[in-house]
Short mmCIF file of N, CA and C in Angstrom, two decimals:
data_model
loop_
_atom_site.label_atom_id
_atom_site.label_comp_id
_atom_site.label_asym_id
_atom_site.label_seq_id
_atom_site.Cartn_x
_atom_site.Cartn_y
_atom_site.Cartn_z
N MET A 1 -45.62 -110.79 -4.58
CA MET A 1 -44.23 -110.97 -4.96
C MET A 1 -44.14 -112.11 -5.97
N SER A 2 -43.51 -111.82 -7.07
CA SER A 2 -43.37 -112.87 -8.07
C SER A 2 -42.35 -113.90 -7.60
N GLU A 3 -41.14 -113.44 -7.38
CA GLU A 3 -40.09 -114.37 -6.97
C GLU A 3 -39.10 -113.60 -6.12
N MET A 4 -38.53 -114.26 -5.14
CA MET A 4 -37.58 -113.56 -4.28
C MET A 4 -36.27 -113.29 -5.02
N GLN A 5 -35.73 -112.14 -4.76
CA GLN A 5 -34.48 -111.72 -5.42
C GLN A 5 -33.30 -111.94 -4.48
N LEU A 6 -33.32 -113.05 -3.78
CA LEU A 6 -32.23 -113.37 -2.86
C LEU A 6 -30.90 -113.45 -3.59
N SER A 7 -29.89 -112.84 -3.04
CA SER A 7 -28.56 -112.95 -3.65
C SER A 7 -27.50 -112.71 -2.60
N PRO A 8 -26.29 -113.21 -2.84
CA PRO A 8 -25.20 -112.95 -1.90
C PRO A 8 -24.98 -111.45 -1.73
N LYS A 9 -25.20 -110.68 -2.80
CA LYS A 9 -25.00 -109.23 -2.72
C LYS A 9 -26.04 -108.60 -1.78
N MET A 10 -27.27 -109.08 -1.84
CA MET A 10 -28.28 -108.55 -0.93
C MET A 10 -27.88 -108.83 0.52
N LEU A 11 -27.43 -110.07 0.75
CA LEU A 11 -27.02 -110.43 2.11
C LEU A 11 -25.87 -109.53 2.57
N GLU A 12 -24.93 -109.30 1.67
CA GLU A 12 -23.78 -108.45 1.98
C GLU A 12 -24.25 -107.03 2.35
N ASP A 13 -25.18 -106.49 1.57
CA ASP A 13 -25.67 -105.13 1.82
C ASP A 13 -26.44 -105.04 3.13
N VAL A 14 -27.22 -106.08 3.42
CA VAL A 14 -27.99 -106.10 4.67
C VAL A 14 -27.04 -106.18 5.86
N GLN A 15 -26.02 -107.03 5.71
CA GLN A 15 -25.04 -107.16 6.79
C GLN A 15 -24.32 -105.83 7.01
N ALA A 16 -24.02 -105.13 5.92
CA ALA A 16 -23.36 -103.82 6.03
C ALA A 16 -24.28 -102.83 6.76
N ALA A 17 -25.57 -102.87 6.45
CA ALA A 17 -26.53 -101.95 7.09
C ALA A 17 -26.60 -102.21 8.60
N ILE A 18 -26.56 -103.48 8.97
CA ILE A 18 -26.61 -103.84 10.39
C ILE A 18 -25.29 -103.44 11.07
N SER A 19 -24.18 -103.75 10.41
CA SER A 19 -22.87 -103.45 10.98
C SER A 19 -22.66 -101.96 11.19
N ALA A 20 -23.33 -101.14 10.36
CA ALA A 20 -23.19 -99.69 10.51
C ALA A 20 -23.73 -99.24 11.87
N HIS A 21 -24.67 -100.03 12.41
CA HIS A 21 -25.24 -99.70 13.72
C HIS A 21 -24.51 -100.43 14.85
N ASP A 22 -24.00 -101.62 14.54
CA ASP A 22 -23.26 -102.39 15.55
C ASP A 22 -22.13 -103.14 14.86
N PRO A 23 -20.90 -102.63 15.03
CA PRO A 23 -19.74 -103.23 14.35
C PRO A 23 -19.59 -104.72 14.66
N ALA A 24 -20.13 -105.17 15.79
CA ALA A 24 -20.03 -106.59 16.14
C ALA A 24 -20.71 -107.46 15.10
N ALA A 25 -21.64 -106.86 14.33
CA ALA A 25 -22.41 -107.63 13.36
C ALA A 25 -21.63 -107.95 12.10
N SER A 26 -20.33 -107.66 12.10
CA SER A 26 -19.53 -108.13 10.97
C SER A 26 -19.32 -109.64 11.14
N ASP A 27 -19.59 -110.14 12.34
CA ASP A 27 -19.53 -111.57 12.62
C ASP A 27 -20.88 -112.19 12.24
N ASP A 28 -20.83 -113.22 11.38
CA ASP A 28 -22.08 -113.83 10.89
C ASP A 28 -22.99 -114.32 12.01
N VAL A 29 -22.37 -114.83 13.08
CA VAL A 29 -23.18 -115.37 14.17
C VAL A 29 -23.99 -114.26 14.84
N ILE A 30 -23.45 -113.06 14.81
CA ILE A 30 -24.17 -111.91 15.38
C ILE A 30 -25.23 -111.42 14.38
N THR A 31 -24.83 -111.33 13.13
CA THR A 31 -25.76 -110.84 12.10
C THR A 31 -27.04 -111.66 12.07
N VAL A 32 -26.88 -112.96 12.13
CA VAL A 32 -28.05 -113.83 12.02
C VAL A 32 -29.00 -113.61 13.22
N GLN A 33 -28.41 -113.24 14.35
CA GLN A 33 -29.25 -112.92 15.52
C GLN A 33 -30.00 -111.61 15.30
N TYR A 34 -29.34 -110.67 14.66
CA TYR A 34 -30.02 -109.42 14.34
C TYR A 34 -31.18 -109.66 13.37
N LEU A 35 -30.94 -110.54 12.40
CA LEU A 35 -32.01 -110.84 11.45
C LEU A 35 -33.23 -111.39 12.18
N ALA A 36 -32.97 -112.26 13.15
CA ALA A 36 -34.07 -112.84 13.94
C ALA A 36 -34.76 -111.76 14.77
N ALA A 37 -33.98 -110.89 15.39
CA ALA A 37 -34.54 -109.84 16.24
C ALA A 37 -35.35 -108.84 15.41
N LEU A 38 -34.81 -108.46 14.26
CA LEU A 38 -35.50 -107.49 13.40
C LEU A 38 -36.84 -108.07 12.93
N GLN A 39 -36.83 -109.38 12.70
CA GLN A 39 -38.06 -110.06 12.31
C GLN A 39 -39.11 -109.90 13.40
N GLY A 40 -38.70 -110.15 14.64
CA GLY A 40 -39.64 -110.01 15.76
C GLY A 40 -40.12 -108.58 15.90
N MET A 41 -39.21 -107.64 15.68
CA MET A 41 -39.54 -106.22 15.78
C MET A 41 -40.59 -105.83 14.72
N MET A 42 -40.37 -106.32 13.50
CA MET A 42 -41.32 -106.00 12.42
C MET A 42 -42.69 -106.60 12.71
N LEU A 43 -42.67 -107.85 13.16
CA LEU A 43 -43.94 -108.52 13.45
C LEU A 43 -44.70 -107.78 14.54
N ALA A 44 -43.97 -107.31 15.54
CA ALA A 44 -44.61 -106.60 16.66
C ALA A 44 -45.29 -105.31 16.19
N GLN A 45 -44.79 -104.78 15.07
CA GLN A 45 -45.35 -103.52 14.57
C GLN A 45 -46.55 -103.74 13.67
N MET A 46 -46.81 -104.96 13.28
CA MET A 46 -47.92 -105.21 12.35
C MET A 46 -49.25 -105.09 13.08
N SER A 47 -50.16 -104.43 12.42
CA SER A 47 -51.46 -104.20 13.07
C SER A 47 -52.37 -105.39 12.85
N MET A 48 -52.25 -106.34 13.75
CA MET A 48 -53.07 -107.55 13.72
C MET A 48 -53.03 -108.15 15.10
N PRO A 49 -53.94 -109.06 15.40
CA PRO A 49 -53.92 -109.67 16.74
C PRO A 49 -52.61 -110.42 16.99
N GLN A 50 -52.23 -110.49 18.25
CA GLN A 50 -50.96 -111.13 18.63
C GLN A 50 -50.89 -112.58 18.15
N ALA A 51 -52.01 -113.28 18.23
CA ALA A 51 -52.01 -114.69 17.82
C ALA A 51 -51.65 -114.82 16.34
N GLN A 52 -52.10 -113.86 15.56
CA GLN A 52 -51.80 -113.91 14.13
C GLN A 52 -50.32 -113.60 13.88
N ARG A 53 -49.77 -112.67 14.65
CA ARG A 53 -48.33 -112.38 14.52
C ARG A 53 -47.52 -113.62 14.85
N GLU A 54 -47.94 -114.33 15.91
CA GLU A 54 -47.20 -115.54 16.32
C GLU A 54 -47.31 -116.62 15.27
N ASP A 55 -48.47 -116.65 14.62
CA ASP A 55 -48.68 -117.62 13.57
C ASP A 55 -47.73 -117.33 12.40
N ILE A 56 -47.61 -116.07 12.05
CA ILE A 56 -46.70 -115.69 10.97
C ILE A 56 -45.26 -116.00 11.37
N ALA A 57 -44.91 -115.76 12.64
CA ALA A 57 -43.56 -116.07 13.12
C ALA A 57 -43.24 -117.55 12.91
N SER A 58 -44.22 -118.41 13.16
CA SER A 58 -44.00 -119.85 12.96
C SER A 58 -43.80 -120.18 11.49
N GLN A 59 -44.62 -119.55 10.65
CA GLN A 59 -44.49 -119.80 9.21
C GLN A 59 -43.13 -119.33 8.70
N LEU A 60 -42.67 -118.20 9.23
CA LEU A 60 -41.37 -117.67 8.82
C LEU A 60 -40.24 -118.59 9.27
N ALA A 61 -40.40 -119.17 10.46
CA ALA A 61 -39.38 -120.11 10.96
C ALA A 61 -39.31 -121.32 10.04
N ASP A 62 -40.48 -121.78 9.58
CA ASP A 62 -40.49 -122.91 8.64
C ASP A 62 -39.81 -122.51 7.33
N PHE A 63 -40.06 -121.28 6.93
CA PHE A 63 -39.48 -120.79 5.67
C PHE A 63 -37.95 -120.73 5.79
N THR A 64 -37.46 -120.25 6.93
CA THR A 64 -36.01 -120.21 7.16
C THR A 64 -35.42 -121.62 7.03
N ARG A 65 -36.10 -122.59 7.66
CA ARG A 65 -35.61 -123.98 7.60
C ARG A 65 -35.62 -124.51 6.17
N HIS A 66 -36.64 -124.09 5.43
CA HIS A 66 -36.74 -124.52 4.03
C HIS A 66 -35.56 -123.96 3.22
N VAL A 67 -35.30 -122.68 3.38
CA VAL A 67 -34.19 -122.06 2.64
C VAL A 67 -32.87 -122.70 3.07
N LEU A 68 -32.72 -122.91 4.37
CA LEU A 68 -31.50 -123.55 4.88
C LEU A 68 -31.31 -124.91 4.22
N SER A 69 -32.37 -125.69 4.18
CA SER A 69 -32.28 -127.03 3.62
C SER A 69 -31.98 -126.99 2.12
N GLU A 70 -32.63 -126.07 1.40
CA GLU A 70 -32.40 -125.96 -0.04
C GLU A 70 -30.97 -125.54 -0.36
N MET A 71 -30.50 -124.55 0.41
CA MET A 71 -29.19 -123.98 0.10
C MET A 71 -28.05 -124.84 0.63
N SER A 72 -28.36 -125.74 1.54
CA SER A 72 -27.31 -126.61 2.10
C SER A 72 -27.11 -127.83 1.23
N ARG A 73 -28.11 -128.12 0.41
CA ARG A 73 -28.03 -129.32 -0.42
C ARG A 73 -26.77 -129.28 -1.26
N PRO A 74 -25.99 -130.34 -1.24
CA PRO A 74 -24.78 -130.33 -2.07
C PRO A 74 -25.19 -130.31 -3.54
N PRO A 75 -24.37 -129.68 -4.37
CA PRO A 75 -24.70 -129.63 -5.80
C PRO A 75 -24.81 -131.05 -6.36
N ALA A 76 -25.71 -131.23 -7.30
CA ALA A 76 -25.92 -132.56 -7.88
C ALA A 76 -24.63 -133.07 -8.48
N PRO A 77 -24.33 -134.36 -8.27
CA PRO A 77 -23.11 -134.91 -8.86
C PRO A 77 -23.28 -134.99 -10.38
N PRO A 78 -22.18 -134.93 -11.11
CA PRO A 78 -22.30 -135.03 -12.57
C PRO A 78 -22.89 -136.38 -12.95
N PRO A 79 -23.63 -136.44 -14.05
CA PRO A 79 -24.25 -137.72 -14.45
C PRO A 79 -23.18 -138.80 -14.56
N GLN A 80 -23.51 -139.96 -14.01
CA GLN A 80 -22.52 -141.02 -13.97
C GLN A 80 -22.32 -141.63 -15.35
N GLN A 81 -21.09 -141.78 -15.70
CA GLN A 81 -20.81 -142.35 -17.00
C GLN A 81 -20.17 -143.71 -16.84
N GLU A 82 -20.46 -144.53 -17.77
CA GLU A 82 -19.86 -145.85 -17.80
C GLU A 82 -18.35 -145.67 -17.98
N ALA A 83 -17.61 -146.25 -17.07
CA ALA A 83 -16.15 -146.16 -17.25
C ALA A 83 -15.77 -146.90 -18.52
N PHE A 84 -14.83 -146.41 -19.17
CA PHE A 84 -14.48 -146.96 -20.49
C PHE A 84 -13.17 -147.72 -20.40
N GLY A 85 -13.23 -148.96 -20.79
CA GLY A 85 -12.00 -149.73 -20.85
C GLY A 85 -11.58 -150.30 -19.51
N ILE A 86 -12.50 -150.30 -18.54
CA ILE A 86 -12.15 -150.90 -17.26
C ILE A 86 -13.00 -152.14 -17.06
N TRP A 87 -12.36 -153.18 -16.74
CA TRP A 87 -13.06 -154.45 -16.58
C TRP A 87 -13.87 -154.45 -15.30
N LYS A 88 -15.14 -154.82 -15.39
CA LYS A 88 -15.95 -154.94 -14.19
C LYS A 88 -16.37 -156.37 -13.97
N PRO A 89 -16.08 -156.91 -12.81
CA PRO A 89 -16.46 -158.30 -12.55
C PRO A 89 -17.98 -158.45 -12.59
N GLY A 90 -18.45 -159.58 -13.08
CA GLY A 90 -19.89 -159.85 -13.07
C GLY A 90 -20.62 -159.26 -14.25
N LYS A 91 -19.91 -158.55 -15.09
CA LYS A 91 -20.57 -158.01 -16.29
C LYS A 91 -20.20 -158.85 -17.47
N SER A 92 -21.16 -159.21 -18.26
CA SER A 92 -20.87 -160.06 -19.42
C SER A 92 -20.26 -159.23 -20.56
N MET B 1 -20.97 -110.29 22.11
CA MET B 1 -21.87 -109.13 21.96
C MET B 1 -22.35 -108.70 23.34
N SER B 2 -22.15 -107.45 23.66
CA SER B 2 -22.60 -106.99 24.96
C SER B 2 -24.12 -106.85 24.96
N GLU B 3 -24.63 -106.04 24.08
CA GLU B 3 -26.07 -105.85 24.04
C GLU B 3 -26.45 -105.50 22.61
N MET B 4 -27.62 -105.94 22.20
CA MET B 4 -28.02 -105.66 20.82
C MET B 4 -28.38 -104.19 20.65
N GLN B 5 -27.98 -103.66 19.51
CA GLN B 5 -28.23 -102.24 19.21
C GLN B 5 -29.46 -102.10 18.32
N LEU B 6 -30.49 -102.89 18.61
CA LEU B 6 -31.72 -102.83 17.82
C LEU B 6 -32.33 -101.44 17.87
N SER B 7 -32.72 -100.94 16.73
CA SER B 7 -33.39 -99.64 16.72
C SER B 7 -34.27 -99.54 15.49
N PRO B 8 -35.27 -98.67 15.54
CA PRO B 8 -36.12 -98.46 14.35
C PRO B 8 -35.28 -98.02 13.15
N LYS B 9 -34.21 -97.25 13.43
CA LYS B 9 -33.36 -96.78 12.33
C LYS B 9 -32.62 -97.94 11.68
N MET B 10 -32.16 -98.89 12.50
CA MET B 10 -31.50 -100.06 11.92
C MET B 10 -32.47 -100.82 11.02
N LEU B 11 -33.69 -101.01 11.51
CA LEU B 11 -34.70 -101.71 10.74
C LEU B 11 -34.95 -100.99 9.41
N GLU B 12 -35.03 -99.67 9.50
CA GLU B 12 -35.27 -98.84 8.31
C GLU B 12 -34.13 -99.04 7.29
N ASP B 13 -32.90 -99.02 7.78
CA ASP B 13 -31.73 -99.16 6.90
C ASP B 13 -31.67 -100.55 6.26
N VAL B 14 -32.03 -101.55 7.07
CA VAL B 14 -32.01 -102.92 6.54
C VAL B 14 -33.09 -103.07 5.48
N GLN B 15 -34.25 -102.49 5.76
CA GLN B 15 -35.35 -102.58 4.78
C GLN B 15 -34.95 -101.85 3.49
N ALA B 16 -34.24 -100.73 3.63
CA ALA B 16 -33.78 -100.00 2.45
C ALA B 16 -32.80 -100.84 1.64
N ALA B 17 -31.91 -101.54 2.35
CA ALA B 17 -30.91 -102.39 1.67
C ALA B 17 -31.60 -103.51 0.89
N ILE B 18 -32.66 -104.08 1.49
CA ILE B 18 -33.39 -105.16 0.81
C ILE B 18 -34.17 -104.59 -0.38
N SER B 19 -34.82 -103.45 -0.15
CA SER B 19 -35.63 -102.83 -1.21
C SER B 19 -34.80 -102.42 -2.41
N ALA B 20 -33.52 -102.11 -2.17
CA ALA B 20 -32.65 -101.72 -3.28
C ALA B 20 -32.50 -102.89 -4.26
N HIS B 21 -32.67 -104.11 -3.74
CA HIS B 21 -32.57 -105.29 -4.61
C HIS B 21 -33.93 -105.74 -5.12
N ASP B 22 -34.95 -105.50 -4.32
CA ASP B 22 -36.31 -105.87 -4.74
C ASP B 22 -37.29 -104.82 -4.21
N PRO B 23 -37.75 -103.94 -5.11
CA PRO B 23 -38.64 -102.85 -4.69
C PRO B 23 -39.89 -103.35 -3.96
N ALA B 24 -40.28 -104.60 -4.19
CA ALA B 24 -41.46 -105.15 -3.51
C ALA B 24 -41.26 -105.16 -2.00
N ALA B 25 -40.00 -105.14 -1.56
CA ALA B 25 -39.70 -105.23 -0.14
C ALA B 25 -39.95 -103.92 0.61
N SER B 26 -40.54 -102.94 -0.07
CA SER B 26 -40.97 -101.76 0.69
C SER B 26 -42.20 -102.14 1.51
N ASP B 27 -42.81 -103.25 1.15
CA ASP B 27 -43.95 -103.80 1.90
C ASP B 27 -43.42 -104.66 3.05
N ASP B 28 -43.86 -104.34 4.27
CA ASP B 28 -43.34 -105.04 5.46
C ASP B 28 -43.52 -106.56 5.38
N VAL B 29 -44.64 -106.97 4.80
CA VAL B 29 -44.92 -108.41 4.74
C VAL B 29 -43.89 -109.11 3.86
N ILE B 30 -43.38 -108.39 2.87
CA ILE B 30 -42.34 -108.96 2.01
C ILE B 30 -40.98 -108.90 2.73
N THR B 31 -40.70 -107.76 3.34
CA THR B 31 -39.41 -107.59 4.03
C THR B 31 -39.18 -108.69 5.05
N VAL B 32 -40.22 -108.98 5.83
CA VAL B 32 -40.07 -109.95 6.91
C VAL B 32 -39.77 -111.34 6.32
N GLN B 33 -40.26 -111.59 5.11
CA GLN B 33 -39.95 -112.86 4.46
C GLN B 33 -38.49 -112.89 4.00
N TYR B 34 -38.01 -111.76 3.57
CA TYR B 34 -36.59 -111.68 3.21
C TYR B 34 -35.71 -111.89 4.44
N LEU B 35 -36.11 -111.33 5.56
CA LEU B 35 -35.32 -111.52 6.78
C LEU B 35 -35.23 -113.00 7.11
N ALA B 36 -36.33 -113.71 6.92
CA ALA B 36 -36.35 -115.15 7.19
C ALA B 36 -35.46 -115.90 6.19
N ALA B 37 -35.57 -115.52 4.93
CA ALA B 37 -34.79 -116.19 3.88
C ALA B 37 -33.29 -115.94 4.05
N LEU B 38 -32.95 -114.69 4.37
CA LEU B 38 -31.53 -114.35 4.55
C LEU B 38 -30.94 -115.13 5.72
N GLN B 39 -31.78 -115.33 6.74
CA GLN B 39 -31.33 -116.14 7.88
C GLN B 39 -30.95 -117.54 7.42
N GLY B 40 -31.83 -118.15 6.62
CA GLY B 40 -31.58 -119.49 6.11
C GLY B 40 -30.32 -119.52 5.26
N MET B 41 -30.16 -118.47 4.47
CA MET B 41 -29.00 -118.37 3.57
C MET B 41 -27.70 -118.29 4.38
N MET B 42 -27.73 -117.46 5.43
CA MET B 42 -26.53 -117.32 6.26
C MET B 42 -26.20 -118.63 6.96
N LEU B 43 -27.24 -119.27 7.51
CA LEU B 43 -27.02 -120.53 8.22
C LEU B 43 -26.42 -121.57 7.29
N ALA B 44 -26.91 -121.60 6.05
CA ALA B 44 -26.43 -122.59 5.08
C ALA B 44 -24.95 -122.40 4.78
N GLN B 45 -24.47 -121.17 4.97
CA GLN B 45 -23.07 -120.89 4.67
C GLN B 45 -22.13 -121.19 5.84
N MET B 46 -22.72 -121.43 7.00
CA MET B 46 -21.86 -121.64 8.17
C MET B 46 -21.21 -123.02 8.11
N SER B 47 -19.92 -123.06 8.43
CA SER B 47 -19.21 -124.33 8.33
C SER B 47 -19.39 -125.14 9.60
N MET B 48 -20.48 -125.89 9.61
CA MET B 48 -20.79 -126.77 10.73
C MET B 48 -21.74 -127.85 10.20
N PRO B 49 -21.92 -128.92 10.96
CA PRO B 49 -22.83 -129.97 10.48
C PRO B 49 -24.26 -129.42 10.33
N GLN B 50 -25.01 -130.01 9.40
CA GLN B 50 -26.37 -129.55 9.13
C GLN B 50 -27.26 -129.58 10.39
N ALA B 51 -27.08 -130.60 11.22
CA ALA B 51 -27.91 -130.71 12.42
C ALA B 51 -27.69 -129.51 13.33
N GLN B 52 -26.47 -129.03 13.37
CA GLN B 52 -26.16 -127.88 14.22
C GLN B 52 -26.78 -126.60 13.65
N ARG B 53 -26.74 -126.49 12.33
CA ARG B 53 -27.38 -125.33 11.69
C ARG B 53 -28.87 -125.31 12.00
N GLU B 54 -29.48 -126.51 11.94
CA GLU B 54 -30.93 -126.58 12.20
C GLU B 54 -31.23 -126.26 13.65
N ASP B 55 -30.32 -126.65 14.50
CA ASP B 55 -30.47 -126.34 15.92
C ASP B 55 -30.43 -124.82 16.14
N ILE B 56 -29.50 -124.16 15.48
CA ILE B 56 -29.40 -122.71 15.59
C ILE B 56 -30.67 -122.06 15.01
N ALA B 57 -31.17 -122.61 13.90
CA ALA B 57 -32.39 -122.07 13.30
C ALA B 57 -33.55 -122.09 14.31
N SER B 58 -33.63 -123.19 15.07
CA SER B 58 -34.70 -123.30 16.08
C SER B 58 -34.52 -122.27 17.19
N GLN B 59 -33.26 -122.10 17.61
CA GLN B 59 -32.99 -121.11 18.66
C GLN B 59 -33.32 -119.70 18.17
N LEU B 60 -33.02 -119.44 16.91
CA LEU B 60 -33.30 -118.12 16.36
C LEU B 60 -34.81 -117.88 16.28
N ALA B 61 -35.55 -118.94 15.94
CA ALA B 61 -37.01 -118.81 15.88
C ALA B 61 -37.57 -118.48 17.26
N ASP B 62 -37.00 -119.11 18.29
CA ASP B 62 -37.41 -118.81 19.67
C ASP B 62 -37.08 -117.36 20.01
N PHE B 63 -35.93 -116.92 19.55
CA PHE B 63 -35.50 -115.55 19.83
C PHE B 63 -36.45 -114.54 19.15
N THR B 64 -36.82 -114.84 17.92
CA THR B 64 -37.78 -113.96 17.21
C THR B 64 -39.08 -113.86 18.02
N ARG B 65 -39.56 -115.01 18.50
CA ARG B 65 -40.81 -115.02 19.29
C ARG B 65 -40.64 -114.23 20.58
N HIS B 66 -39.47 -114.31 21.16
CA HIS B 66 -39.19 -113.57 22.39
C HIS B 66 -39.25 -112.06 22.12
N VAL B 67 -38.57 -111.63 21.06
CA VAL B 67 -38.56 -110.21 20.72
C VAL B 67 -39.97 -109.75 20.39
N LEU B 68 -40.68 -110.56 19.63
CA LEU B 68 -42.07 -110.23 19.28
C LEU B 68 -42.90 -110.03 20.54
N SER B 69 -42.75 -110.96 21.47
CA SER B 69 -43.54 -110.89 22.70
C SER B 69 -43.17 -109.67 23.53
N GLU B 70 -41.86 -109.40 23.63
CA GLU B 70 -41.40 -108.25 24.42
C GLU B 70 -41.88 -106.93 23.82
N MET B 71 -41.78 -106.83 22.50
CA MET B 71 -42.08 -105.56 21.84
C MET B 71 -43.58 -105.35 21.66
N SER B 72 -44.33 -106.43 21.76
CA SER B 72 -45.78 -106.30 21.59
C SER B 72 -46.47 -105.95 22.89
N ARG B 73 -45.73 -106.18 23.99
CA ARG B 73 -46.34 -105.95 25.30
C ARG B 73 -46.81 -104.49 25.39
N PRO B 74 -48.07 -104.29 25.76
CA PRO B 74 -48.54 -102.91 25.88
C PRO B 74 -47.80 -102.21 27.01
N PRO B 75 -47.60 -100.91 26.89
CA PRO B 75 -46.91 -100.19 27.96
C PRO B 75 -47.65 -100.35 29.28
N ALA B 76 -46.90 -100.42 30.36
CA ALA B 76 -47.51 -100.62 31.67
C ALA B 76 -48.52 -99.50 31.95
N PRO B 77 -49.68 -99.86 32.50
CA PRO B 77 -50.66 -98.83 32.83
C PRO B 77 -50.15 -97.99 33.99
N PRO B 78 -50.58 -96.74 34.10
CA PRO B 78 -50.14 -95.90 35.22
C PRO B 78 -50.61 -96.53 36.53
N PRO B 79 -49.86 -96.34 37.61
CA PRO B 79 -50.27 -96.93 38.89
C PRO B 79 -51.68 -96.49 39.25
N GLN B 80 -52.44 -97.49 39.72
CA GLN B 80 -53.85 -97.19 40.00
C GLN B 80 -53.97 -96.33 41.26
N GLN B 81 -54.76 -95.34 41.15
CA GLN B 81 -54.96 -94.47 42.32
C GLN B 81 -56.39 -94.57 42.80
N GLU B 82 -56.54 -94.43 44.07
CA GLU B 82 -57.87 -94.42 44.67
C GLU B 82 -58.62 -93.20 44.12
N ALA B 83 -59.79 -93.44 43.55
CA ALA B 83 -60.58 -92.30 43.07
C ALA B 83 -60.94 -91.44 44.28
N PHE B 84 -60.97 -90.18 44.08
CA PHE B 84 -61.15 -89.27 45.20
C PHE B 84 -62.53 -88.62 45.13
N GLY B 85 -63.29 -88.77 46.20
CA GLY B 85 -64.60 -88.10 46.24
C GLY B 85 -65.69 -88.86 45.52
N ILE B 86 -65.42 -90.12 45.17
CA ILE B 86 -66.48 -90.90 44.54
C ILE B 86 -66.91 -91.98 45.51
N TRP B 87 -68.17 -92.07 45.74
CA TRP B 87 -68.69 -93.04 46.68
C TRP B 87 -68.62 -94.43 46.10
N LYS B 88 -68.08 -95.37 46.84
CA LYS B 88 -68.04 -96.75 46.38
C LYS B 88 -68.88 -97.62 47.28
N PRO B 89 -69.83 -98.35 46.73
CA PRO B 89 -70.67 -99.21 47.55
C PRO B 89 -69.81 -100.27 48.24
N GLY B 90 -70.17 -100.61 49.47
CA GLY B 90 -69.47 -101.68 50.17
C GLY B 90 -68.21 -101.22 50.87
N LYS B 91 -67.88 -99.94 50.72
CA LYS B 91 -66.72 -99.45 51.46
C LYS B 91 -67.19 -98.66 52.66
N SER B 92 -66.59 -98.89 53.78
CA SER B 92 -67.04 -98.19 55.00
C SER B 92 -66.52 -96.76 55.00
#
């Protein structure tokens, strides 16, 4: 994979796909639980030893935290500019 | 939520929704990464303190591991029956 194509539209479409099976999943708190469950379901289907599946589950959990942290970061403040025409004490 | 409506068909539909945005996601290893990323994305959008979002992320990771463990469990073996007509040493 070159780069992930994450977008609000993808999330919307995935939520719609889940909601088609369970209308309760129109609630974000429910949807996010489905995402977690589907992850476990996919991992269980992978043909590899259980320990390796659990290892991938841990890596994915770290990845979720990483995305959460990146996307929660407040947007950078605009570059600070020197106020113009305002007297500042202590400045020569 | 009364009970989750997890099904192979739901997983298939969700994978199709993701693949529509990124054809690479027809590969399960990619899809599962999208599921993790979308989780982070959804959590980041929830209006609650960051610590609470991270707490939910941890609970979701535990839930994924639970589903993985439940779904990976091999089907119960048939009840053991006494072999019939076979001599066993040490049995009177």
